[in-house]
Amino acid sequence: MNMKISYARGILKNRTSSKLFVHSLGVEETALRLATVYGFDKKKAALAGLLHDYGKIFPKNVLYRFALKYNIVDDLALQEPALLHAPVGAWLLEHELGIVDQEILEAVRRHTTGFPTMIPLAKIVYLADYIEPGRNCPGVQDLREIAFSNLDRALFYAVSRTMSYVLERKKILHPFSVFFRNSLILSLRKNNRELENDEGY
Ligand SMILES: [Fe+2]
Ligand SMILES: [Fe+2]
């Protein structure tokens, strides 16, 4: 790890809206709590949570230009502005802020679509983004409880609801999300044989 959390907070405070800054602090705090419960690196989780939306500092046309110039995303993500800030944000954290920790970069890169083989830090940031205290989408309170007892189960609900949201709004559903959800189902089936029917994840 190569950046102090207080320094990263200062960067965000100066460069983001107060709404995004408060959201980032909420994800930092939630990622730290999840890392504590599940025994993962707390400092890394806090920093990755804090910086996960770094890409949102930049206008969408700037993200698009970076994505195109440096070949950061696939063709599908290039067509959907909402899919740019995570992978381009990770690239900017590396090349603009000098973050070299590959796990932090991976967690930031995957926090919108998920990924079939998510490292634990990426899972924590994905979930923290969904349940941080500022979120009030339907069912989030239940999910906050599940999150601290069964990480994959909470992730399954989070990615399923995110996919429903994307489908309802006729936006592009990135295949990474489908692969991620399938990988969670397989993991839950393996760990909970009694849940092998289609209910109870
Ligand atoms: Fe985001
Ligand atoms: Fe976020």
Coordinates of N, CA, C and O and ligand atoms in Angstrom, one line a residue, residues 20 23 27 52-53 56 85 111 129 135, ligand 2:
L20 N -20.8 12.9 -3.7 CA -19.9 11.8 -4.0 C -18.9 11.6 -2.9 O -18.5 10.4 -2.6
H23 N -20.7 9.7 -0.1 CA -20.8 8.3 -0.6 C -19.5 7.5 -0.5 O -19.5 6.4 0.0
V27 N -18.6 4.2 1.7 CA -18.1 2.9 1.2 C -16.8 2.6 1.9 O -16.5 1.4 2.2
H52 N -13.1 4.0 -4.8 CA -13.7 3.2 -5.8 C -14.4 4.0 -6.9 O -14.4 3.6 -8.1
D53 N -14.9 5.2 -6.6 CA -15.6 6.0 -7.6 C -14.6 7.2 -8.1 O -15.2 8.2 -8.6
K56 N -15.4 8.9 -11.3 CA -16.5 9.8 -11.4 C -16.1 11.3 -11.3 O -17.0 12.2 -11.5
H85 N -16.7 4.4 -15.6 CA -15.9 5.0 -14.5 C -15.1 4.0 -13.7 O -14.1 4.4 -13.1
H111 N -15.9 -2.9 -9.7 CA -17.0 -2.6 -8.7 C -18.4 -2.3 -9.4 O -19.4 -2.3 -8.7
D129 N -20.3 -0.8 -1.7 CA -20.9 0.2 -2.6 C -22.4 0.1 -2.6 O -23.1 1.1 -2.6
R135 N -27.2 4.6 1.2 CA -28.1 3.9 0.2 C -29.5 3.6 0.9 O -29.5 3.2 2.0
Ligands
FE2 FE -20.1 4.1 -5.7

